[in-house]
XYZ file of C-alpha atoms in Angstrom:
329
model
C -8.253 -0.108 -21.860
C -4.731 -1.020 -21.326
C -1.786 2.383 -22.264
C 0.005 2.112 -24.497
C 3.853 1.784 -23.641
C 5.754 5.011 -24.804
C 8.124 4.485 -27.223
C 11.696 5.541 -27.205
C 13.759 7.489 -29.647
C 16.510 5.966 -31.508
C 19.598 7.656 -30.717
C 21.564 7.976 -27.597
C 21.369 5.342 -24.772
C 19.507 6.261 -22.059
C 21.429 6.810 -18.969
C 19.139 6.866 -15.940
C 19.178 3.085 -14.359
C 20.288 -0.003 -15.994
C 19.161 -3.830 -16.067
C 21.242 -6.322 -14.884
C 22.923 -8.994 -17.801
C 21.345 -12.327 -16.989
C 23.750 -14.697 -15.628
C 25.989 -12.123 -15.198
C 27.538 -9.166 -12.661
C 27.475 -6.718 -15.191
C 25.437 -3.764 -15.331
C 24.065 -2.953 -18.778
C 22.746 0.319 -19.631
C 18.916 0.282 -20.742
C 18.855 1.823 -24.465
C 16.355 2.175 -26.894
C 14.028 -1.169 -27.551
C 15.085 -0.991 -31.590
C 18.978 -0.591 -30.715
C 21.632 -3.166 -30.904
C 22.064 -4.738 -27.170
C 25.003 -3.209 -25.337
C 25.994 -6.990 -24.562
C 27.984 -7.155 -27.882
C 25.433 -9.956 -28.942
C 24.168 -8.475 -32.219
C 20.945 -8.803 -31.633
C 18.594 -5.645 -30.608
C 17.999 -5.005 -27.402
C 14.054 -5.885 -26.956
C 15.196 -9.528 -28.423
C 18.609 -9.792 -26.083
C 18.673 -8.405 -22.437
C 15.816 -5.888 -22.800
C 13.407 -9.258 -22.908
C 15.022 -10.196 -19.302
C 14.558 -6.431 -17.977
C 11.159 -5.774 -18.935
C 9.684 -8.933 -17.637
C 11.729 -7.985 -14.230
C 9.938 -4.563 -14.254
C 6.590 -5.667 -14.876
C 6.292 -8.964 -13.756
C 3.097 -8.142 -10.772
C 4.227 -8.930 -7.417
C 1.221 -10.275 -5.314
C 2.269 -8.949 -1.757
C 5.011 -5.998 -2.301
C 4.792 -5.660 1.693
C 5.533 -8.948 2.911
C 8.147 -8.959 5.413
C 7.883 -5.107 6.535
C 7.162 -4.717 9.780
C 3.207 -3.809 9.766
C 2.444 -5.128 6.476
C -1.364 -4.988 7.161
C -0.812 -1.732 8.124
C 1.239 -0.884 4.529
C -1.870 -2.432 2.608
C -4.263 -0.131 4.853
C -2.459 2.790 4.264
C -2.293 2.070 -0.090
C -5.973 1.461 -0.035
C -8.538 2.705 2.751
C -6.910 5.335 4.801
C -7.128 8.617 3.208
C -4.341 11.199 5.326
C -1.642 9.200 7.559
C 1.585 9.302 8.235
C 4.221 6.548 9.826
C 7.913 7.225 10.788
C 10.256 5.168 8.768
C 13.342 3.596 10.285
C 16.192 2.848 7.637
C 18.329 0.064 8.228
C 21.750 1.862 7.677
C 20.375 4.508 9.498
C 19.921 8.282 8.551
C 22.063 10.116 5.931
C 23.771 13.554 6.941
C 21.292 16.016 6.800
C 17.851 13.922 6.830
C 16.502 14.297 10.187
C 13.608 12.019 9.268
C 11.582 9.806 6.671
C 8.264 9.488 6.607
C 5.984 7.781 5.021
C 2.775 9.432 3.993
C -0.515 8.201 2.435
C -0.570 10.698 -0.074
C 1.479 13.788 -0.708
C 0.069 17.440 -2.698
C -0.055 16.975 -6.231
C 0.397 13.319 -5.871
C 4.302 13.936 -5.897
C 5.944 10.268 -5.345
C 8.209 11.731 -2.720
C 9.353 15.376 -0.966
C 12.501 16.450 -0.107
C 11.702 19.686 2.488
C 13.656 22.597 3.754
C 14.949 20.948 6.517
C 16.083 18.004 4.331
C 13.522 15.809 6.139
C 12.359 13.197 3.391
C 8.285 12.218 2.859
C 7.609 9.424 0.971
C 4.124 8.990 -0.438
C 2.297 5.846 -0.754
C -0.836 6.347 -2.705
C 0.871 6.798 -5.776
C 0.502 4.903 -9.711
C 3.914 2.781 -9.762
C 5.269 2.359 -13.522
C 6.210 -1.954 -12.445
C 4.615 -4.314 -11.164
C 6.695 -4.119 -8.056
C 5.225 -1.205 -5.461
C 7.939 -2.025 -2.789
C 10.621 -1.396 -5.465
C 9.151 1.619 -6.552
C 8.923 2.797 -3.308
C 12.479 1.814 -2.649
C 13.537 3.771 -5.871
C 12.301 7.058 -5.092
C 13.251 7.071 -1.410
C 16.873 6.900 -2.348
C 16.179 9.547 -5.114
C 14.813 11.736 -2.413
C 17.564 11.317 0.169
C 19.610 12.739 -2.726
C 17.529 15.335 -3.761
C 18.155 19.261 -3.283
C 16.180 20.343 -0.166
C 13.229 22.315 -0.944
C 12.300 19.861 -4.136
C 9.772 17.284 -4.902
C 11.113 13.514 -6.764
C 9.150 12.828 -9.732
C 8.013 9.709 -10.905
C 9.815 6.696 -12.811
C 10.558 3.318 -13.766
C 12.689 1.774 -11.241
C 15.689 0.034 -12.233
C 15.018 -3.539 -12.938
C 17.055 -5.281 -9.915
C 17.104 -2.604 -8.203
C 16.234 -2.658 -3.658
C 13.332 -3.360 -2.318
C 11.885 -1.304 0.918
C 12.255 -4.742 2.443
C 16.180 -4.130 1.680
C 16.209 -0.503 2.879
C 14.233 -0.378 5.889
C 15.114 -2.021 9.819
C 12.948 -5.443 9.772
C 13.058 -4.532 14.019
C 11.890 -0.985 13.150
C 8.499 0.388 14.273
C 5.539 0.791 12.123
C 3.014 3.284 13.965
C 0.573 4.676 11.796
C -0.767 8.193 13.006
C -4.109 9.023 11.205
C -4.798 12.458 10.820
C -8.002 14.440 10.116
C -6.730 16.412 7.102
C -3.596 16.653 5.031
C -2.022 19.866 7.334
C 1.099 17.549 7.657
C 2.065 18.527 4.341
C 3.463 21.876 5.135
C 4.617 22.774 8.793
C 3.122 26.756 7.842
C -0.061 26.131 6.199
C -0.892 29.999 5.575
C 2.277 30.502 3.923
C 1.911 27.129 1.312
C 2.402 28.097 -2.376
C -1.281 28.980 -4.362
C -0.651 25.242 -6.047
C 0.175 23.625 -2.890
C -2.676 25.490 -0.413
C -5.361 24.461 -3.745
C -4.525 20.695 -3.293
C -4.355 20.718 0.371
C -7.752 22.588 0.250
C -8.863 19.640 -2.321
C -7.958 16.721 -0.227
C -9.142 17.774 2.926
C -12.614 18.273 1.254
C -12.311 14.406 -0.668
C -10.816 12.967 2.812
C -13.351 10.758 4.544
C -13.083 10.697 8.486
C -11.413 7.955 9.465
C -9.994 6.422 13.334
C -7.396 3.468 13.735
C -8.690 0.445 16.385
C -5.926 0.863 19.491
C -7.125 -2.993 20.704
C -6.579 -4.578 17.208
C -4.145 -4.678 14.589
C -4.748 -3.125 11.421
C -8.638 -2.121 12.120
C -9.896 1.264 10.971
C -13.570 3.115 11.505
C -14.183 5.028 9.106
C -17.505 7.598 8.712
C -19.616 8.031 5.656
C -22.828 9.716 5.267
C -25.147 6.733 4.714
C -23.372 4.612 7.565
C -20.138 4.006 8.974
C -17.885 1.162 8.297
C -15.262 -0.951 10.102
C -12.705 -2.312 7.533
C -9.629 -4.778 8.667
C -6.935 -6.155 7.093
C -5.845 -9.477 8.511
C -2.828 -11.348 7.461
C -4.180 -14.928 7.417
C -3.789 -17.293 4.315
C -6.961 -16.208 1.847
C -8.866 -19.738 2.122
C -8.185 -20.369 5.600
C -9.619 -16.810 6.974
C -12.715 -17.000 4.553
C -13.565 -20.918 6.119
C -13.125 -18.874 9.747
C -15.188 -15.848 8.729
C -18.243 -18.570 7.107
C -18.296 -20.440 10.109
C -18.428 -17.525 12.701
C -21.113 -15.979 10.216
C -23.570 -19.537 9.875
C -23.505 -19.454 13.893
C -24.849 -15.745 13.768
C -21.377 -14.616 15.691
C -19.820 -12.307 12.893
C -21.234 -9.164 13.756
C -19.920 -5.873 16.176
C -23.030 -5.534 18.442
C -26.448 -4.843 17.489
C -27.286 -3.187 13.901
C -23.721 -4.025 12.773
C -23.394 -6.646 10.126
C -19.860 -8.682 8.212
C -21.068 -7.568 4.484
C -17.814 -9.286 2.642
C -14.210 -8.671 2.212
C -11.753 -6.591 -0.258
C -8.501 -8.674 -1.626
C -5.774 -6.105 -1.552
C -2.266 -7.088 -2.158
C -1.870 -10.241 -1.077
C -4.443 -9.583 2.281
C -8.045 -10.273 2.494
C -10.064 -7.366 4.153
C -13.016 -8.050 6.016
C -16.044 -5.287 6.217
C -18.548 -4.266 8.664
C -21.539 -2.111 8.062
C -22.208 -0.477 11.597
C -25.036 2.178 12.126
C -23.981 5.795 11.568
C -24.235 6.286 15.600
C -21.581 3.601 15.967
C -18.883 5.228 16.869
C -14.630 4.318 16.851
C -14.533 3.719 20.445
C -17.712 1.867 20.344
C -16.310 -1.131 18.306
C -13.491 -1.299 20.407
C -14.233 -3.774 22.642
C -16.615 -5.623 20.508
C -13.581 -6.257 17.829
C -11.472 -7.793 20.379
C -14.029 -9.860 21.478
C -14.508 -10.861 17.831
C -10.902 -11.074 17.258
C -10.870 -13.783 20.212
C -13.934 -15.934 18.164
C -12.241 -15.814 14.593
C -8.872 -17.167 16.759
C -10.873 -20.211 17.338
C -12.691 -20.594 14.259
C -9.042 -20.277 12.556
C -8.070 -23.201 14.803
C -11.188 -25.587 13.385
C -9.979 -28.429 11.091
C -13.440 -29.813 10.824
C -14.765 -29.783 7.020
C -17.802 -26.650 6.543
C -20.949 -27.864 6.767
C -23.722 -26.884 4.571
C -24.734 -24.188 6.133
C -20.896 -22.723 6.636
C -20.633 -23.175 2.426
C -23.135 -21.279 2.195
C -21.942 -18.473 3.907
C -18.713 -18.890 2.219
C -20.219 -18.519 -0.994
C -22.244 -15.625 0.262
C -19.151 -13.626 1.458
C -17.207 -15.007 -1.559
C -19.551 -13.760 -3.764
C -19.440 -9.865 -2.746
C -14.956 -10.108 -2.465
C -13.863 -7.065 -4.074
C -10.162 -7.148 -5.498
C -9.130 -3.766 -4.939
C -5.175 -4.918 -6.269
């Protein structure tokens, strides 16, 4: 069921972010939907420059990651890895009293960002964004939190229509090194002396968080453990149509799998990236798919490389592995 938008009050503009005039450099302040434009045009708002503005906020933007360094990595993170963190390097470099910013998967209470003690900034990924935009959301409440009073969390909001991008904030040379972690102690550098509210949700997640180990011979490949059987889930950066044509033929010729009792069982879509998934036995361990999804990464290298049409028999798989594609976003 889709929400309902909130309405706003007649009354006094609103005075937190602005939309930008089409065709124009002028900033104009975003007021009520029912009010007369600020343009001087006559006409209200929702029928002037508002129309512009909310189509800018909402308008869904089908890879927010491309062109950050790691973007596989960003898309793992947002969907399949439950606690991880990754240093962020900003492109103008840090502000006076930030030592650091890091990005985390998910942050207590599901704040969108943390300013600490020390002024260090984390920024949490795993979070509902009000546009259809994550990257400018993201963007948004980073520079909210390198602002912020130390000691606070940033809440959530609409981001400015026109507003940056992370693309625009963060070094395009910068590293992206995801470190997963077994629980969500990262949080708080003194866990016994969290807040009641903050030791509950840390309690919470740790419980909820499923175990989970990042490939060190591939990009973008993590294990993860669940009680039936274990998993292997990638995300690969190769054009939808092209990578699904690789995975049928390497599938038809019985060379998809990760060893013995492992099996390809179909792919999430996730922002833009197609994920491919293993079932492996529940003895199967990190380390032990390792080698075997280097050697596979070497096969699918090749079978990207084919030109020659699918036969029948590579259709088929397509349409098998086609046919159980998840769309997680």
């Amino acid at each position: 069921m889709a929400k309902k938008r909130p309405q706003t009050k007649a009354g006094r503009p609103q005075t937190t972010g602005g939309a930008r005039a089409a065709g124009t450099d002028v900033d104009v302040p975003v007021v009520g939907a029912r009010e007369p434009c600020p343009c001087g045009s006559g006409r209200r708002y929702k029928a002037c420059h508002g129309r512009a503005a909310a189509h800018a906020v909402t308008e869904l933007v089908q890879r927010p990651f491309e062109g950050l360094p790691g973007e596989c990595d960003w898309v793992a993170l947002r969907e399949l890895v439950p606690a991880a963190t990754v240093e962020l390097t900003l492109k103008d470099g840090l502000p006076d009293g930030v030592p650091s910013v890091t990005l985390a998967t998910v942050l207590p209470m599901a704040w969108p960002a943390l300013r600490r003690d020390d002024g260090s900034v984390l920024l949490g990924l795993q979070n509902d964004t009000p546009s259809g935009d994550i990257s400018r959301d993201l963007a948004d409440t980073l520079q909210r939190a390198l602002e912020a009073d130390p000691g606070t969390p940033v809440q959530a909001r609409r981001a400015p229509a026109g507003g940056p991008r992370m693309q625009d904030l963060l070094d395009a040379e910068g590293a992206f090194e995801p470190v997963v972690h077994d629980g969500f102690e990262f949080w708080v550098p003194d866990p016994e002396n969290a807040t009641p509210e903050v030791a509950a949700s840390l309690e919470r997640a740790n419980a909820a968080a499923i175990p989970t180990v990042k490939l060190t011979g591939v990009d973008a490949a993590y294990w993860c453990e669940t009680p039936d059987k274990n998993h292997l889930r990638w995300v690969m950066p190769h054009p939808e149509e092209r990578l699904l044509d690789a995975l049928a033929r390497l599938h038809a010729a019985g060379r998809s799998s990760l060893g013995e009792g492992t099996r390809l069982v179909g792919s999430f879509r996730a922002h833009g990236l197609t994920v491919p998934v293993w079932d492996l036995p529940s003895g199967v361990s990190a380390d032990d798919v390792e080698k075997p999804a280097t050697e596979f990464a070497e096969r699918l290298a090749a079978a990207l490389a084919t030109e020659a049409p699918l036969t029948a028999e590579e259709r088929r798989a397509r349409g098998g592995l086609t046919n159980r594609q998840v769309t997680l976003s």
